[in-house]
Amino acid sequence: IAGITQAPTSQILAAGRRMTLRCTQDMRHNAMYWYRQDLGLGLRLIHYSNTAGTTGKGEVPDGYSVSRANTDDFPLTLASAVPSQTSVYFCASSDSRGRRGHGELFFGEGSRLTVL
Amino acid sequence: DAKTTQPTSMDCAEGRAANLPCNHSTISGNEYVYWYRQIHSQGPQYIIHGLKNNETNEMASLIITEDRKSSTLILPHATLRDTAVYYCIVRSRDNYGQNFVFGPGTRLSVLP
């Protein structure tokens, strides 16, 4: 079982370019999330999706967009990258309805993005 | 969801028990206590959670005080690989995951 797969593992990107971080889970979890982690600021929620077809804004959504066309995939797009979006991005999923487990989050291994 | 307070850092000798405290004095009746850890450069990893009873699994034990205002995560025999940042989070099971708020956590260093 792969769990959550993120791609790319790392990327260097020129400012102004468009970038999509991919996230796929094979656990059939209803909910998925994107966090960013910056030194000294901990993990901050960017966007989330409670079920396929729905998305919501987290704590730091500006400059990012997401889509949830199906259960398994939750891509994060930076339409026009800026240097302040340099960060490590973590995707997570959970069975938030509690039918399996107790809603705990399962994280991917992260995508390190550098915007120059 | 209730806020938590954890020490910034702790040291523990290898082979000894690591006891990581967490204060959550404003916890409400339907909120669970969750613990995660993050080993350097990896994604956070779920450890354990509980409501009011003490819990134990293959990774750790969770001791919750009777008034539920604080808890302690116990790693019974810490190893060097347990060096990580440990996060204590309280949230309701009825809430969706957007309410998993990660604070700065406790940086545990297991020393040889």
Short mmCIF file of C-alpha atoms in Angstrom, two decimals:
data_model
loop_
_atom_site.label_atom_id
_atom_site.label_comp_id
_atom_site.label_asym_id
_atom_site.label_seq_id
_atom_site.Cartn_x
_atom_site.Cartn_y
_atom_site.Cartn_z
CA ILE A 1 0.00 0.00 0.00
CA ALA A 2 1.55 3.29 -1.10
CA GLY A 3 -0.56 5.58 1.08
CA ILE A 4 0.01 9.11 -0.16
CA THR A 5 2.28 9.93 -3.05
CA GLN A 6 3.49 13.44 -3.78
CA ALA A 7 5.31 14.66 -6.86
CA PRO A 8 7.70 16.20 -7.51
CA THR A 9 9.93 15.56 -4.50
CA SER A 10 11.66 18.86 -5.12
CA GLN A 11 11.54 21.59 -7.70
CA ILE A 12 13.27 24.88 -8.44
CA LEU A 13 10.99 27.31 -10.19
CA ALA A 14 11.38 30.78 -11.67
CA ALA A 15 9.09 33.45 -10.27
CA GLY A 16 5.99 33.97 -12.39
CA ARG A 17 5.85 30.40 -13.60
CA ARG A 18 2.88 28.12 -13.08
CA MET A 19 3.42 24.98 -11.02
CA THR A 20 1.20 22.06 -10.01
CA LEU A 21 2.10 19.81 -7.11
CA ARG A 22 0.50 16.41 -7.41
CA CYS A 23 -0.97 14.33 -4.61
CA THR A 24 -2.53 10.89 -4.91
CA GLN A 25 -3.85 8.60 -2.19
CA ASP A 26 -4.93 4.99 -2.43
CA MET A 27 -6.69 4.68 0.92
CA ARG A 28 -10.10 5.88 -0.34
CA HIS A 29 -10.10 8.63 2.27
CA ASN A 30 -12.84 11.20 1.79
CA ALA A 31 -10.81 14.19 2.98
CA MET A 32 -7.55 15.61 1.66
CA TYR A 33 -5.42 18.60 2.66
CA TRP A 34 -2.46 20.69 1.62
CA TYR A 35 -0.13 22.18 4.22
CA ARG A 36 2.98 24.26 3.86
CA GLN A 37 5.78 24.19 6.39
CA ASP A 38 8.21 27.02 6.88
CA LEU A 39 10.99 27.29 9.42
CA GLY A 40 9.65 28.79 12.63
CA LEU A 41 6.04 28.81 11.44
CA GLY A 42 5.12 25.15 11.67
CA LEU A 43 2.51 23.52 9.48
CA ARG A 44 -0.17 25.79 8.03
CA LEU A 45 -3.24 24.62 6.16
CA ILE A 46 -3.58 25.98 2.61
CA HIS A 47 -6.67 24.25 1.24
CA TYR A 48 -8.71 21.21 2.07
CA SER A 49 -11.36 19.01 0.51
CA ASN A 50 -13.87 17.08 2.57
CA THR A 51 -15.13 15.05 -0.37
CA ALA A 52 -14.69 14.78 -4.12
CA GLY A 53 -16.13 17.83 -5.82
CA THR A 54 -15.75 20.17 -2.85
CA THR A 55 -12.88 22.31 -1.61
CA GLY A 56 -12.34 24.87 1.11
CA LYS A 57 -9.83 27.50 2.14
CA GLY A 58 -7.45 26.99 5.01
CA GLU A 59 -5.31 29.46 6.90
CA VAL A 60 -3.08 30.59 3.99
CA PRO A 61 -4.95 30.07 0.69
CA ASP A 62 -3.84 33.14 -1.27
CA GLY A 63 -1.84 32.34 -4.39
CA TYR A 64 -2.93 28.72 -4.45
CA SER A 65 -5.80 26.79 -6.00
CA VAL A 66 -6.92 23.20 -5.71
CA SER A 67 -9.33 20.83 -7.38
CA ARG A 68 -10.84 17.51 -6.34
CA ALA A 69 -12.21 15.82 -9.42
CA ASN A 70 -12.10 12.38 -7.83
CA THR A 71 -11.43 10.72 -4.47
CA ASP A 72 -7.80 9.90 -5.06
CA ASP A 73 -6.24 13.07 -6.47
CA PHE A 74 -5.83 16.54 -4.99
CA PRO A 75 -3.46 18.74 -7.01
CA LEU A 76 -2.23 22.10 -5.72
CA THR A 77 -1.56 24.80 -8.29
CA LEU A 78 0.49 27.95 -8.01
CA ALA A 79 -0.75 30.09 -10.90
CA SER A 80 2.15 32.54 -10.79
CA ALA A 81 4.80 31.53 -8.29
CA VAL A 82 6.45 34.11 -6.02
CA PRO A 83 9.54 33.72 -3.82
CA SER A 84 7.43 33.75 -0.64
CA GLN A 85 5.94 30.46 -1.79
CA THR A 86 9.30 28.80 -1.27
CA SER A 87 8.42 26.11 1.25
CA VAL A 88 7.95 22.42 1.88
CA TYR A 89 4.46 21.32 0.92
CA PHE A 90 2.75 18.35 2.53
CA CYS A 91 -0.36 16.63 1.30
CA ALA A 92 -2.47 14.65 3.77
CA SER A 93 -5.63 12.62 3.80
CA SER A 94 -8.04 11.29 6.39
CA ASP A 95 -11.20 9.33 6.76
CA SER A 96 -12.79 12.28 8.54
CA ARG A 97 -16.16 10.62 8.77
CA GLY A 98 -14.70 8.14 11.22
CA ARG A 99 -15.87 5.02 9.47
CA ARG A 100 -12.33 3.72 9.56
CA GLY A 101 -9.98 4.85 12.28
CA HIS A 102 -10.63 8.09 14.09
CA GLY A 103 -10.00 10.77 11.53
CA GLU A 104 -6.25 10.83 11.93
CA LEU A 105 -4.22 12.46 9.20
CA PHE A 106 -1.87 10.51 6.96
CA PHE A 107 0.86 12.61 5.33
CA GLY A 108 2.93 12.32 2.21
CA GLU A 109 6.67 12.80 2.26
CA GLY A 110 6.54 16.38 1.05
CA SER A 111 7.48 18.46 -1.97
CA ARG A 112 10.27 20.98 -1.52
CA LEU A 113 9.64 24.00 -3.73
CA THR A 114 12.11 26.83 -4.30
CA VAL A 115 10.93 29.91 -6.18
CA LEU A 116 13.72 32.15 -7.44
CA ASP B 1 -10.74 23.67 18.88
CA ALA B 2 -8.81 24.00 22.11
CA LYS B 3 -5.26 25.31 22.04
CA THR B 4 -2.36 23.35 23.45
CA THR B 5 0.85 24.30 25.19
CA GLN B 6 3.99 22.20 24.96
CA PRO B 7 7.59 22.74 26.03
CA THR B 8 9.80 23.93 23.21
CA SER B 9 12.39 21.21 23.61
CA MET B 10 13.35 18.22 25.74
CA ASP B 11 16.26 15.81 26.01
CA CYS B 12 16.08 12.13 26.88
CA ALA B 13 18.76 9.49 27.31
CA GLU B 14 18.62 6.55 24.94
CA GLY B 15 16.83 3.59 26.50
CA ARG B 16 15.01 5.72 29.05
CA ALA B 17 11.36 6.70 28.99
CA ALA B 18 10.55 9.99 27.29
CA ASN B 19 7.63 11.82 28.88
CA LEU B 20 6.26 14.65 26.77
CA PRO B 21 3.70 16.90 28.47
CA CYS B 22 0.88 18.86 26.90
CA ASN B 23 -1.50 21.33 28.50
CA HIS B 24 -4.97 21.76 27.04
CA SER B 25 -6.88 23.49 29.81
CA THR B 26 -9.72 24.68 27.54
CA ILE B 27 -10.48 21.26 26.08
CA SER B 28 -14.19 20.55 25.68
CA GLY B 29 -16.02 17.34 26.33
CA ASN B 30 -16.10 16.07 22.76
CA GLU B 31 -12.49 16.88 21.89
CA TYR B 32 -9.88 14.19 21.52
CA VAL B 33 -6.16 14.54 22.18
CA TYR B 34 -4.00 13.53 19.21
CA TRP B 35 -0.24 13.15 19.05
CA TYR B 36 1.86 13.30 15.91
CA ARG B 37 5.58 13.43 15.36
CA GLN B 38 7.75 14.68 12.54
CA ILE B 39 11.16 13.26 11.97
CA HIS B 40 13.48 15.63 10.13
CA SER B 41 12.37 16.32 6.54
CA GLN B 42 9.61 13.69 6.65
CA GLY B 43 5.85 14.09 6.74
CA PRO B 44 4.20 14.09 10.18
CA GLN B 45 3.29 10.66 11.50
CA TYR B 46 0.27 9.79 13.61
CA ILE B 47 1.20 8.28 17.00
CA ILE B 48 -1.84 7.91 19.20
CA HIS B 49 -5.03 9.62 20.34
CA GLY B 50 -7.47 9.43 23.23
CA LEU B 51 -10.56 10.97 24.77
CA LYS B 52 -10.38 10.38 28.52
CA ASN B 53 -8.99 6.92 29.13
CA ASN B 54 -5.31 6.13 28.97
CA GLU B 55 -4.30 4.56 25.68
CA THR B 56 -1.40 2.37 24.59
CA ASN B 57 -0.27 1.12 21.23
CA GLU B 58 2.92 -0.26 19.75
CA MET B 59 4.48 3.19 19.57
CA ALA B 60 3.56 4.93 22.79
CA SER B 61 1.26 5.42 25.75
CA LEU B 62 -1.03 8.38 26.32
CA ILE B 63 -1.91 9.40 29.84
CA ILE B 64 -4.77 11.90 30.17
CA THR B 65 -5.47 13.51 33.53
CA GLU B 66 -8.87 12.99 35.09
CA ASP B 67 -9.90 16.59 34.45
CA ARG B 68 -8.57 16.22 30.87
CA LYS B 69 -6.72 19.51 31.08
CA SER B 70 -3.36 17.93 30.39
CA SER B 71 -1.83 14.79 28.98
CA THR B 72 1.53 13.06 28.67
CA LEU B 73 2.88 11.07 25.77
CA ILE B 74 5.22 8.33 26.94
CA LEU B 75 7.80 6.65 24.75
CA PRO B 76 8.78 3.79 27.08
CA HIS B 77 12.27 3.07 25.73
CA ALA B 78 13.42 5.97 23.61
CA THR B 79 15.82 5.29 20.76
CA LEU B 80 17.88 7.66 18.64
CA ARG B 81 15.27 7.28 15.90
CA ASP B 82 12.67 8.85 18.20
CA THR B 83 14.42 12.20 17.85
CA ALA B 84 11.71 14.35 16.28
CA VAL B 85 9.25 17.19 16.81
CA TYR B 86 6.18 15.98 18.69
CA TYR B 87 2.85 17.74 18.21
CA CYS B 88 -0.08 17.60 20.61
CA ILE B 89 -3.42 18.53 19.03
CA VAL B 90 -6.94 18.61 20.40
CA ARG B 91 -9.93 18.49 18.12
CA SER B 92 -13.42 17.14 17.90
CA ARG B 93 -14.02 13.99 15.92
CA ASP B 94 -17.05 15.69 14.47
CA ASN B 95 -14.90 18.30 12.80
CA TYR B 96 -13.30 17.86 9.48
CA GLY B 97 -9.53 17.84 9.24
CA GLN B 98 -9.23 21.55 8.66
CA ASN B 99 -9.24 21.83 12.42
CA PHE B 100 -6.01 19.90 12.87
CA VAL B 101 -3.97 22.90 14.00
CA PHE B 102 -0.28 22.13 14.38
CA GLY B 103 1.53 24.32 16.87
CA PRO B 104 5.33 24.49 17.21
CA GLY B 105 5.44 21.19 19.13
CA THR B 106 8.22 19.83 21.34
CA ARG B 107 11.59 19.04 19.82
CA LEU B 108 12.72 15.81 21.50
CA SER B 109 16.40 14.95 21.30
CA VAL B 110 17.31 11.40 22.30
CA LEU B 111 20.93 11.38 23.39
CA PRO B 112 23.28 8.39 23.22
#
